[in-house]
Amino acid sequence: MARIINRIQLKVSLLEWPCTRTLYSRMRTVMGRASCKAVLNPLCQVDFRAKIWACNFCFQRNPFPPSYAGISEVNQPAELMPQFSTIEYIVQRGPPTPLVFLYVVDTCLEEEDLQALRESLQMSLSLLPPNALVGLITFGRMIQVHELSCEGIAKSYVFRGTKELAPKQIQEMLGLMKPAASGQQGRPLAPQDAGTSCRFLQPVHKVDMNLTDLLGELQRDPWPVPQGKRPLRSTGIALSIAVGLLEGTFPNTGARVMLFMGGPPTQGPGMVVGDELKTPIRSWHDIQKDNARHMKKAIKYYEALANRAAVNGHSIDIYAFALDQTGLLEMKCLSNLSGGHIVMGDSFNTSLFKQTFQRVFSKDYNGEFHMAFGGVLEVKTSRELKVAGAIGPCVTLNSKGPCVSENELGVGGTCQWKICSLSPSTTLALYFEVVNQHNSPIPQGGRGAIQFVTQYQHSNMQRRIRVTTIARNWADAQSQIQHIESSFDQEAAAVLMARLGVFRAESEEGPDVLRWLDRQLIRLCQKFGQFNKDDPSSFRLSESLSLYPQFMFHLRRSPFLQVFNNSPDESSYYRHHFLCQDLTQSLIMVQPILYSYSFFGPPEPVLLDSSSILPDRILLMDTFFQLVIYHGETIAQWRKAGYQDMPEYENFKQLLQAPLDDAQEILQTRFPMPRYIDTEHGGSQARFLLSKVNPSQTHNNLYAWGQEAGAPILTDDVSLQVFMDHLKKLAVSSSA
């Protein structure tokens, strides 16, 4: 077992923990061994003479293994050094398992889109390791599972798109079961046998040429589409066959099913809409009126598939590119539960798809993929803490233990979660509860500890174990309230509350979620604010909490909680990424960043406010999903007049170029690639900026005395100032 010493950024909402109350924590990726199976860490008590260490979680004494015989006070292993709170172990056991990539391709596309998709898939083959296994399933009205081991002839197994098949039936039809003796049922092949003999999943180096030719010859679905009808698209059965194929060949092995679709499923199990074009796909209005005919049945079908894939450690990516909705609302669980990607756009023939898909296969400085598979996260806590749940791309492993809380938040009732696919930005939110309460007070000066243990398969096929251990001081909630207040991380707390709000929004009505968020914010202000009763003007928040209400204001207006002006698919897409991304990216989604460019100095961040929209400024707004460059009224007129092309206005040309260069930097690194929007004052796409800024100036207060310069927003939404005034009134009210 080799060790890799690693540092990891782990955000906790409080640096000192109150002796009573729930606390929240956010983690990246982590894993463990002893009677509680915790791993050696800097918080353990060590007897160097007797070569024994005492676990800081269960207090059991354990002997060091023989390989640690040489340790002493001056020769300590890395696990005991406080600066190494994260250690990663490379486990040398078992045969290496290859990476598996199974492409599931929709052929009901326009020729232009299909050609672009063919080229991207052919390009991806050159990015895969030579020993990676690759497979191809195409679908339209029928589903074809392509046999890749055939030389010189294209051979495939064809399935009807309307008939649901049990996993065993699929495996029998594909020849993945051992032949049955007379009077007996066929038995599944052992994974090694199935893997080596599988004609549908072959090493890239063996089938590179064959598969490249096969992809190049892919034709549009041959079934005619009558006028006024949608193409018959059997997405549900195609995915069922993909999951069944991997179940029968590589169970409990890292694998990706990559679904490329250009429209909604229109026939068979999992259909989202009928083939009549006059029947539009469901909207939020239809869902609220319980008029979405296929929705509940489709969600149930895809959830069953997602759970089957997750149990075996297989992730499902969805690339949905079409002008209309494609059924992401019903299918989102496939990626949410299995840790797969969701990418949404208008066409496969765009740089948004081509560059995003290429970034899936990006590599680190060792030439290894930025992806890992088959992760299992386990959390261990000291006795005063219990884990309430996790929110993120994971499924429960139903592992009960003494550190599991009865109060569930998110995916709870367990101390272990499965994360089928991981990337450097994969983030889970973990929620904890302080459980000792009044009978057994926590001794002052003590520390609470949490250990995160993550086992996973690295992209180089090694098994690894990553262990992160953290500890924080306890503080009395009555006498040391200032300590708790000063240790408050308002950014981490905002994202944790936002995740909880988004998780609730999946199953509760929007107004109920907003009321719950408001209640939590009012309680926080009552607890930590300084004020005189019934005097709103006296209300003050300390610096460590001052930005938190602002984050909540923007969260209330965000597409994660507001479905107005977004289709169900768009809302599902935005929520998926919010529940996966790290703290920095999540904050950008909640409160976008706005930069201003002018002749008066270098670019500077400005308030996300209508007062920042000035005629002689260029603004760059980053919402994570969109990059918007907005030219003020005067700048737009100068640009139309062509001043940037005149030699004497070189400085104006440079001013126009500066936001383009900064935007390009973001476009080259972000996954998924954001939508790029170039607009100006009065332009139709200026709405992307106007809908995000705080409407401090509207058509209602445009001519108010002393009003600052800026652009008025035509909206009835309340501004941040009005929101804060109401918050102060409610926080200081003696009747609250």
XYZ file of C-alpha atoms in Angstrom:
736
model
C 0.000 0.000 0.000
C 1.571 3.266 -1.103
C 0.700 6.650 0.402
C 0.074 9.942 -1.304
C 0.167 12.952 1.001
C -2.476 15.356 -0.118
C -4.075 18.621 0.873
C -7.744 19.182 0.386
C -9.998 22.243 0.661
C -12.856 21.468 3.019
C -15.405 24.170 3.868
C -17.281 24.178 7.174
C -19.964 26.741 7.962
C -18.682 27.262 11.531
C -15.035 27.156 12.609
C -16.198 26.778 16.229
C -19.192 24.537 16.882
C -22.041 25.403 19.272
C -22.592 22.840 22.039
C -26.274 22.709 21.104
C -27.752 23.082 17.618
C -27.311 21.630 14.188
C -24.121 22.343 12.286
C -23.394 21.930 8.627
C -20.292 20.837 6.690
C -19.279 20.542 3.056
C -16.672 18.161 1.708
C -14.785 17.192 -1.410
C -13.780 13.480 -1.448
C -12.386 11.206 1.404
C -11.988 7.157 3.557
C -10.960 4.245 6.697
C -9.775 1.232 9.742
C -9.947 -0.083 14.163
C -13.150 -1.327 15.930
C -15.041 1.628 14.463
C -12.762 1.211 11.401
C -11.497 4.789 11.654
C -8.108 5.543 10.133
C -4.991 6.711 11.950
C -4.935 10.523 12.037
C -3.248 13.458 13.851
C -5.924 13.475 16.603
C -5.090 9.938 17.810
C -3.149 9.352 21.063
C 0.086 7.440 20.323
C 2.356 5.388 22.598
C 5.572 5.298 20.565
C 7.349 2.879 22.927
C 4.592 0.247 22.926
C 3.818 1.005 19.244
C 0.108 1.444 20.069
C -2.366 4.148 19.021
C -5.738 4.985 20.589
C -8.586 5.816 18.210
C -10.016 9.308 18.848
C -13.518 8.132 17.807
C -14.066 4.867 19.747
C -11.022 5.140 22.129
C -9.939 1.546 21.400
C -6.187 0.893 21.535
C -4.704 -0.665 18.385
C -1.205 -1.992 17.605
C 0.696 -0.480 14.685
C 1.358 -2.863 11.765
C 4.937 -4.196 11.366
C 5.698 -1.682 8.602
C 5.487 1.108 11.229
C 8.134 -0.481 13.510
C 10.572 2.399 13.004
C 8.298 5.228 14.162
C 9.225 7.493 17.099
C 8.562 11.026 18.396
C 11.116 12.358 15.906
C 10.249 9.943 13.092
C 6.472 10.193 12.780
C 4.460 8.851 9.850
C 2.638 11.433 7.710
C -0.728 10.335 9.172
C 0.230 11.868 12.545
C 1.423 15.233 11.228
C -1.247 17.937 11.707
C -0.422 19.660 8.409
C -1.416 16.495 6.508
C -5.121 16.321 7.304
C -5.658 14.347 4.083
C -3.790 11.156 3.174
C -4.455 9.080 0.072
C -3.527 5.389 -0.031
C -2.957 3.364 -3.200
C -4.229 -0.162 -2.546
C -2.296 -2.873 -4.404
C -4.845 -5.667 -4.496
C -6.930 -7.465 -7.081
C -6.543 -7.367 -10.867
C -6.960 -3.914 -12.462
C -10.337 -3.370 -14.105
C -10.522 -1.474 -17.412
C -12.571 1.675 -17.938
C -15.779 1.087 -19.889
C -17.482 3.652 -22.153
C -20.811 2.748 -23.769
C -22.152 5.238 -26.352
C -25.951 5.299 -26.743
C -26.699 7.375 -29.852
C -30.020 8.806 -31.084
C -30.257 8.541 -34.898
C -33.496 10.593 -35.189
C -31.428 13.728 -35.832
C -31.162 16.235 -38.636
C -28.315 15.341 -41.004
C -26.256 18.366 -39.899
C -26.539 17.397 -36.230
C -25.822 13.721 -36.907
C -22.697 14.603 -38.898
C -21.383 16.803 -36.059
C -22.107 14.039 -33.528
C -20.346 11.419 -35.703
C -17.213 13.590 -35.828
C -17.210 14.219 -32.067
C -17.602 10.510 -31.286
C -14.793 9.613 -33.703
C -12.604 12.259 -32.065
C -13.341 10.846 -28.600
C -11.918 7.433 -29.584
C -8.494 9.037 -29.984
C -8.720 10.415 -26.424
C -9.535 7.068 -24.761
C -6.747 4.861 -23.320
C -5.917 1.934 -25.682
C -7.062 -0.644 -23.098
C -10.405 1.093 -22.363
C -13.460 -0.880 -23.461
C -15.932 0.826 -25.769
C -19.400 -0.131 -27.026
C -22.079 1.345 -29.298
C -25.881 1.251 -29.157
C -27.940 3.272 -31.664
C -31.658 3.895 -31.423
C -34.595 5.402 -33.235
C -37.793 3.426 -33.675
C -35.698 0.262 -33.146
C -32.598 -0.269 -31.011
C -29.396 -1.719 -32.454
C -26.656 -3.159 -30.243
C -23.553 -3.247 -32.442
C -21.183 -6.189 -32.337
C -17.667 -4.747 -32.543
C -15.603 -7.933 -32.806
C -16.726 -8.637 -36.393
C -14.081 -8.001 -39.060
C -15.203 -6.579 -42.378
C -18.955 -6.842 -41.745
C -21.371 -4.733 -39.689
C -23.389 -6.938 -37.363
C -25.949 -5.830 -34.796
C -28.734 -7.156 -32.592
C -32.048 -5.360 -33.160
C -34.668 -4.822 -30.418
C -38.182 -3.417 -30.683
C -38.588 -0.050 -29.009
C -42.015 -0.758 -27.548
C -41.429 -3.944 -25.574
C -39.983 -3.790 -22.084
C -37.471 -6.546 -21.369
C -36.272 -7.903 -18.034
C -32.480 -7.722 -17.421
C -32.170 -11.530 -17.743
C -33.988 -11.510 -21.089
C -31.629 -8.840 -22.424
C -28.585 -10.794 -21.263
C -29.914 -14.043 -22.785
C -30.631 -12.377 -26.132
C -27.144 -10.840 -26.203
C -25.517 -14.171 -25.314
C -24.283 -13.040 -21.909
C -25.716 -16.123 -20.131
C -24.124 -19.568 -20.027
C -26.145 -21.992 -22.157
C -28.764 -23.803 -20.082
C -28.571 -27.556 -19.559
C -31.817 -29.363 -20.340
C -34.507 -28.442 -17.830
C -32.367 -25.680 -16.240
C -32.311 -21.926 -16.580
C -29.294 -20.201 -18.117
C -26.775 -18.789 -15.638
C -25.002 -15.417 -15.981
C -21.380 -15.594 -17.053
C -18.813 -14.659 -14.425
C -17.770 -11.014 -14.925
C -14.319 -12.057 -16.212
C -15.846 -14.465 -18.743
C -18.505 -12.007 -19.786
C -15.959 -9.201 -20.132
C -13.474 -11.148 -22.219
C -16.059 -12.840 -24.392
C -18.324 -9.796 -24.807
C -18.604 -8.929 -28.483
C -20.246 -5.610 -27.682
C -17.521 -4.082 -25.473
C -14.045 -4.269 -26.961
C -10.655 -2.612 -26.243
C -10.168 0.602 -28.216
C -6.855 -0.557 -29.708
C -8.598 -3.600 -31.255
C -11.644 -1.912 -32.761
C -10.444 1.647 -33.351
C -10.581 1.397 -37.158
C -13.787 -0.672 -37.242
C -15.631 1.621 -34.856
C -14.415 4.778 -36.612
C -15.816 3.412 -39.881
C -19.031 2.297 -38.187
C -19.577 5.756 -36.665
C -18.779 7.422 -40.007
C -21.434 5.299 -41.718
C -24.190 5.965 -39.165
C -27.379 6.883 -41.003
C -30.479 8.711 -39.884
C -33.280 6.488 -38.611
C -34.767 4.989 -41.819
C -38.400 4.959 -40.626
C -40.380 7.716 -42.390
C -41.813 10.506 -40.221
C -45.265 11.646 -41.453
C -46.000 15.357 -41.543
C -47.215 16.676 -38.200
C -45.557 13.819 -36.287
C -42.462 13.490 -34.143
C -39.895 10.770 -34.904
C -40.470 7.579 -32.882
C -37.611 7.578 -30.393
C -37.167 4.554 -28.069
C -34.838 6.138 -25.513
C -36.206 4.178 -22.533
C -35.565 0.718 -24.003
C -32.141 1.794 -25.363
C -31.071 2.820 -21.854
C -32.545 -0.354 -20.348
C -30.447 -2.454 -22.768
C -27.321 -0.380 -21.985
C -27.789 -0.855 -18.221
C -28.558 -4.577 -18.693
C -25.481 -5.082 -20.898
C -23.162 -3.529 -18.286
C -24.889 -5.398 -15.430
C -24.189 -8.694 -17.176
C -20.585 -7.938 -18.137
C -19.009 -5.518 -15.656
C -20.975 -5.317 -12.388
C -19.337 -3.206 -9.660
C -16.832 -1.792 -12.141
C -16.317 1.810 -13.242
C -18.299 2.437 -16.433
C -20.002 5.347 -18.221
C -23.157 5.139 -20.303
C -23.086 8.231 -22.553
C -26.524 9.073 -23.967
C -26.732 11.496 -26.919
C -30.283 12.524 -27.770
C -31.828 15.137 -30.041
C -35.441 14.997 -28.853
C -37.846 13.518 -26.285
C -38.627 9.778 -25.940
C -41.849 9.275 -27.915
C -42.574 5.552 -27.684
C -42.258 2.579 -25.358
C -41.483 2.638 -21.620
C -40.134 5.992 -20.496
C -41.928 7.984 -23.203
C -42.383 11.639 -22.265
C -44.692 12.869 -25.054
C -46.687 11.287 -27.882
C -45.660 11.498 -31.538
C -48.366 14.069 -32.451
C -46.710 17.479 -32.888
C -50.002 19.186 -32.079
C -49.592 17.839 -28.510
C -46.851 19.976 -26.924
C -44.475 18.517 -24.344
C -45.522 19.195 -20.747
C -44.907 22.654 -19.205
C -44.872 23.797 -15.558
C -48.486 24.856 -16.015
C -49.435 21.304 -17.107
C -47.569 19.795 -14.148
C -49.294 22.113 -11.653
C -52.690 21.224 -13.176
C -51.767 17.495 -13.069
C -52.089 17.430 -16.846
C -48.708 15.820 -17.664
C -49.968 12.473 -18.861
C -46.717 10.503 -19.121
C -44.613 12.231 -16.442
C -45.142 10.087 -13.327
C -44.843 6.793 -15.182
C -41.663 7.952 -16.980
C -40.051 9.207 -13.750
C -40.757 5.859 -12.046
C -39.244 3.971 -15.014
C -36.042 6.068 -15.149
C -35.607 5.998 -11.358
C -35.631 2.180 -11.465
C -32.955 2.264 -14.200
C -30.901 4.836 -12.259
C -30.930 2.692 -9.117
C -29.860 -0.409 -11.069
C -26.954 1.523 -12.600
C -25.952 3.066 -9.252
C -25.926 -0.307 -7.451
C -23.349 -1.530 -9.979
C -21.277 1.674 -9.908
C -22.187 2.728 -13.473
C -22.776 6.410 -14.245
C -25.096 7.752 -16.955
C -24.277 10.979 -18.825
C -26.994 12.800 -20.779
C -26.171 15.092 -23.717
C -29.521 16.589 -24.747
C -29.321 18.948 -27.731
C -32.548 20.139 -29.328
C -34.562 23.342 -29.727
C -37.506 21.864 -27.808
C -37.508 20.050 -24.460
C -36.087 16.527 -24.476
C -37.484 15.042 -21.246
C -34.690 15.975 -18.813
C -37.253 16.497 -16.053
C -38.171 12.805 -16.172
C -34.617 11.568 -16.900
C -32.583 13.769 -14.515
C -32.481 10.993 -11.867
C -30.306 8.912 -14.237
C -27.449 11.396 -13.787
C -28.342 12.758 -10.336
C -28.188 9.323 -8.692
C -25.278 7.924 -10.708
C -23.033 10.997 -10.654
C -23.171 11.470 -14.434
C -22.995 14.711 -16.423
C -25.969 16.537 -17.910
C -25.247 18.907 -20.794
C -28.043 20.764 -22.555
C -28.039 22.933 -25.678
C -29.677 23.710 -29.012
C -27.643 21.606 -31.447
C -24.810 19.060 -31.616
C -23.306 21.276 -34.318
C -22.232 23.966 -31.836
C -18.977 24.683 -30.030
C -20.899 24.350 -26.740
C -21.360 20.600 -27.356
C -18.086 19.909 -29.161
C -15.836 21.584 -26.584
C -17.803 20.392 -23.555
C -17.687 16.776 -24.781
C -13.950 17.072 -25.420
C -13.425 18.313 -21.847
C -14.986 15.130 -20.447
C -11.763 13.421 -21.558
C -9.361 16.111 -20.276
C -6.215 14.790 -18.577
C -3.915 15.869 -15.757
C -0.139 16.377 -15.948
C 0.332 12.585 -15.624
C -1.805 12.002 -18.707
C -4.658 10.516 -16.642
C -8.353 11.408 -16.895
C -9.932 13.892 -14.502
C -12.454 11.239 -13.529
C -12.814 8.432 -11.013
C -15.364 5.662 -10.547
C -17.108 3.525 -7.936
C -16.630 5.868 -4.984
C -17.901 4.967 -1.516
C -17.884 7.774 1.058
C -18.039 6.887 4.750
C -18.352 9.451 7.556
C -17.230 8.897 11.154
C -17.914 11.359 13.954
C -16.983 11.878 17.595
C -19.682 11.020 20.134
C -21.255 14.499 20.330
C -22.075 14.552 16.616
C -24.329 12.576 14.301
C -24.589 12.779 10.530
C -28.064 13.787 9.316
C -27.540 13.271 5.590
C -25.863 14.279 2.345
C -27.018 16.225 -0.708
C -25.243 15.704 -4.014
C -24.641 13.094 -6.735
C -24.888 10.059 -4.447
C -27.126 7.181 -3.353
C -27.490 5.700 0.121
C -25.807 2.433 1.076
C -28.168 2.107 4.082
C -25.282 1.626 6.500
C -26.604 2.203 10.008
C -24.267 3.018 12.865
C -23.951 4.943 16.131
C -23.054 8.146 14.250
C -26.294 8.211 12.183
C -28.907 10.789 13.217
C -32.626 10.002 13.385
C -33.360 13.413 11.829
C -32.755 13.108 8.102
C -31.628 15.977 5.878
C -31.221 15.101 2.202
C -30.156 11.477 1.683
C -30.027 10.389 5.332
C -30.349 7.367 7.584
C -26.849 6.168 6.664
C -23.164 6.922 7.206
C -22.110 5.553 3.791
C -22.967 6.808 0.305
C -22.083 5.543 -3.151
C -20.756 8.076 -5.695
C -20.519 6.240 -9.022
C -18.532 8.917 -10.827
C -16.227 11.616 -9.449
C -14.383 14.575 -10.958
C -12.122 17.226 -9.346
C -15.170 19.474 -8.839
C -17.561 16.831 -7.432
C -18.876 18.150 -4.123
C -21.258 16.750 -1.531
C -22.988 18.780 1.177
C -22.999 16.937 4.504
C -25.261 17.904 7.397
C -24.535 17.109 11.045
C -26.410 17.353 14.328
C -25.128 18.041 17.852
C -26.751 15.338 19.982
C -25.521 15.563 23.564
C -27.944 18.359 24.580
C -28.676 19.233 28.227
C -28.165 16.025 30.280
C -24.499 15.583 29.337
C -22.917 18.959 28.585
C -19.845 18.971 26.377
C -16.740 19.817 28.444
C -15.406 23.273 27.630
C -12.208 23.299 25.581
C -13.070 19.975 23.946
C -13.015 19.331 20.223
C -15.467 17.620 17.887
C -13.972 15.470 15.125
C -15.170 14.168 11.757
C -13.399 11.736 9.452
C -14.291 11.305 5.773
C -13.133 8.066 4.136
C -13.548 7.629 0.367
C -12.659 4.504 -1.593
C -12.647 4.838 -5.370
C -11.212 3.513 -8.615
C -8.767 5.990 -10.156
C -8.807 6.463 -13.928
C -5.436 4.658 -14.094
C -7.353 1.596 -12.730
C -5.795 1.717 -9.227
C -8.010 1.394 -6.163
C -7.423 4.299 -3.793
C -8.492 5.289 -0.296
C -8.555 8.963 0.659
C -8.883 9.952 4.317
C -9.548 13.468 5.624
C -9.854 14.184 9.348
C -10.927 17.538 10.778
C -11.558 18.828 14.299
C -13.163 22.029 15.602
C -13.434 23.566 19.070
C -16.690 23.466 20.989
C -18.123 26.786 22.150
C -20.942 27.432 24.623
C -23.986 28.782 22.759
C -24.847 31.160 25.651
C -21.577 32.554 26.986
C -19.462 32.322 23.795
C -21.918 33.503 21.174
C -19.327 36.012 19.840
C -16.863 33.180 19.184
C -19.499 31.287 17.207
C -20.458 34.455 15.321
C -16.888 35.341 14.344
C -16.248 31.759 13.141
C -19.288 31.795 10.822
C -18.408 31.110 7.153
C -21.282 32.878 5.421
C -20.338 31.620 1.937
C -20.320 27.946 2.974
C -23.516 28.435 5.015
C -25.293 30.126 2.077
C -24.462 27.258 -0.293
C -25.458 24.623 2.284
C -28.818 26.313 2.887
C -29.272 26.760 -0.873
C -28.684 23.045 -1.483
C -31.197 22.197 1.194
C -33.683 24.601 -0.425
C -33.144 23.123 -3.900
C -33.476 19.577 -2.508
C -36.806 20.540 -0.912
C -37.966 22.279 -4.096
C -37.911 18.905 -5.878
C -40.747 17.634 -3.694
C -42.432 20.747 -2.245
C -44.306 23.720 -3.676
C -42.149 26.744 -4.557
C -43.850 29.224 -2.149
C -43.450 26.752 0.752
C -39.701 26.532 0.130
C -39.371 30.334 0.007
C -41.286 30.673 3.291
C -39.008 28.059 4.901
C -35.898 29.956 3.691
C -37.309 33.244 5.016
C -38.018 31.706 8.431
C -34.450 30.371 8.682
C -33.018 33.776 7.743
C -35.225 35.624 10.287
C -34.183 33.168 13.035
C -30.501 33.707 12.221
C -30.931 37.506 12.343
C -32.795 37.285 15.662
C -30.057 35.092 17.145
C -26.982 37.018 15.967
C -28.251 40.507 15.113
C -27.779 43.465 17.482
C -30.939 45.566 17.846
C -33.438 47.222 20.154
C -36.858 45.599 20.253
C -39.312 47.041 17.679
C -36.680 49.468 16.310
C -35.667 48.369 12.775
C -33.219 51.281 12.382
C -31.104 49.882 15.256
C -30.578 46.468 13.581
C -26.916 45.531 12.879
C -25.203 42.337 11.675
C -21.522 41.685 12.267
C -19.122 41.575 9.314
C -19.007 37.764 9.378
C -22.788 37.630 8.692
C -23.368 40.807 6.692
C -23.386 39.178 3.224
C -25.599 36.217 4.165
C -28.982 38.004 3.708
C -27.782 39.237 0.301
C -27.039 35.659 -0.786
C -30.529 34.619 0.350
C -32.079 37.517 -1.612
C -30.411 36.396 -4.839
C -31.176 32.714 -4.102
C -34.901 33.541 -3.840
C -34.766 35.097 -7.338
C -32.589 32.351 -8.868
C -33.752 29.727 -11.407
C -33.135 27.055 -8.756
C -36.212 28.136 -6.802
C -38.133 30.228 -9.367
C -39.506 28.234 -12.289
C -41.101 31.243 -14.026
C -39.672 31.756 -17.533
C -37.842 28.381 -17.444
C -39.067 25.111 -18.891
C -39.126 22.019 -16.616
C -36.047 20.720 -18.493
C -34.111 23.960 -17.915
C -34.960 23.953 -14.188
C -33.784 20.325 -13.917
C -30.545 21.192 -15.733
C -29.769 24.180 -13.483
C -30.566 22.244 -10.298
C -28.432 19.275 -11.366
C -25.321 21.429 -11.702
C -25.996 23.359 -8.516
C -26.083 20.108 -6.529
C -22.752 18.930 -8.018
C -20.459 21.959 -8.219
C -18.008 23.257 -5.627
C -18.456 26.259 -3.350
C -17.016 28.941 -5.667
C -19.049 27.866 -8.700
C -22.200 27.494 -6.568
C -21.846 31.061 -5.289
C -21.479 32.332 -8.874
C -24.754 30.530 -9.727
C -26.561 32.120 -6.765
C -25.077 35.606 -7.099
C -23.437 36.141 -10.508
C -20.189 38.121 -10.788
C -20.273 41.463 -12.608
C -17.145 43.226 -13.943
C -17.065 46.749 -15.355
C -14.711 47.964 -18.106
C -14.150 51.684 -18.742
C -11.575 54.252 -19.898
C -11.002 55.300 -16.271
C -8.957 52.345 -15.061
C -8.508 48.567 -15.116
C -11.527 46.220 -15.012
C -13.175 46.146 -11.587
C -15.886 44.052 -9.911
C -19.063 46.087 -9.372
C -22.334 45.535 -7.534
C -24.863 43.240 -9.186
C -27.205 46.209 -9.291
C -29.056 48.263 -11.899
C -26.966 51.289 -10.821
C -23.904 49.569 -12.386
C -25.469 49.693 -15.875
C -24.004 52.945 -17.243
C -23.855 54.232 -20.857
C -20.034 54.521 -20.983
C -19.281 51.078 -19.499
C -18.921 47.538 -20.817
C -20.118 44.871 -18.372
C -19.099 41.207 -18.215
C -21.496 39.020 -16.210
C -20.685 35.412 -15.292
C -23.719 33.372 -14.162
C -21.875 30.016 -14.599
C -24.382 28.963 -17.298
C -24.020 32.142 -19.387
C -21.278 34.680 -20.059
C -22.882 38.000 -20.978
C -20.960 40.951 -22.439
C -23.160 44.069 -22.282
C -22.224 47.320 -24.063
C -23.680 50.508 -22.554
C -25.670 52.906 -24.739
C -22.762 55.244 -25.625
C -20.286 52.380 -26.162
C -22.808 50.632 -28.446
C -23.247 53.803 -30.558
C -19.479 54.230 -30.908
C -19.129 50.574 -31.910
C -21.848 50.945 -34.563
C -20.086 54.046 -35.886
C -16.929 51.926 -36.345
C -14.622 54.042 -34.153
C -12.686 50.884 -33.177
C -11.457 50.594 -36.800
C -9.910 54.083 -36.806
C -6.198 54.293 -35.846
C -6.735 57.323 -33.593
C -9.205 55.331 -31.420
C -6.882 52.424 -30.624
C -7.756 52.759 -26.917
C -11.448 52.149 -27.748
C -10.493 49.029 -29.706
C -8.553 47.758 -26.679
C -11.503 48.512 -24.388
C -13.804 46.407 -26.611
C -11.257 43.568 -26.675
C -10.603 43.389 -22.897
C -13.898 41.690 -21.858
C -13.625 39.324 -24.854
C -10.207 38.130 -23.653
C -11.459 37.611 -20.084
C -14.545 35.763 -21.322
C -12.373 33.539 -23.512
C -10.342 32.502 -20.472
C -13.509 31.295 -18.704
C -14.886 29.621 -21.860
C -11.700 27.554 -22.222
C -11.780 26.028 -18.751
C -15.360 25.701 -17.495
C -17.343 22.477 -17.649
C -19.922 22.524 -19.099
C -18.982 25.316 -21.462
C -21.253 28.331 -20.765
C -23.453 29.992 -23.366
C -21.728 33.108 -24.750
C -23.930 36.192 -25.239
C -22.776 39.510 -26.766
C -25.412 42.219 -26.396
C -25.909 45.951 -25.933
C -28.279 48.532 -24.494
C -31.736 47.923 -25.942
C -30.750 44.521 -27.389
C -33.169 41.618 -26.952
C -30.536 39.532 -25.124
C -29.872 42.290 -22.610
C -32.655 40.518 -20.678
C -30.064 38.017 -19.391
C -28.345 40.842 -17.508
C -31.472 42.796 -16.531
C -33.128 39.727 -14.986
C -30.145 39.096 -12.663
C -29.274 42.565 -11.310
C -30.852 43.920 -8.148
C -33.662 46.207 -9.388
C -32.758 49.205 -7.204
C -34.184 51.416 -9.947
C -37.457 50.498 -11.607
C -40.109 52.273 -13.646
C -41.862 52.987 -10.330
C -39.052 54.960 -8.656
C -37.277 56.271 -11.767
C -37.787 59.934 -10.910
C -37.236 59.687 -7.169
C -35.263 62.570 -5.662
C -31.546 61.884 -5.327
C -31.713 58.766 -7.503
C -28.301 57.558 -8.709
C -27.519 57.157 -12.393
C -28.184 53.735 -13.878
C -30.657 51.783 -15.959
C -34.222 51.344 -14.682
C -35.545 47.774 -14.713
C -39.126 47.155 -15.806
C -40.134 44.804 -12.995
C -42.383 44.533 -9.958
C -39.783 42.482 -8.050
C -38.676 43.966 -4.737
C -35.150 45.362 -4.508
C -32.492 44.268 -2.006
C -33.137 47.457 -0.016
C -36.869 46.694 0.356
C -36.032 43.052 1.199
C -33.608 44.174 3.952
C -36.127 46.682 5.359
C -38.738 43.920 5.711
C -36.162 41.533 7.196
C -35.166 44.092 9.844
C -38.811 44.720 10.789
C -39.491 41.010 11.246
C -36.209 40.342 13.104
C -36.733 43.093 15.704
C -40.472 42.536 16.155
C -41.376 41.593 19.722
C -44.266 39.476 18.415
C -41.955 37.346 16.188
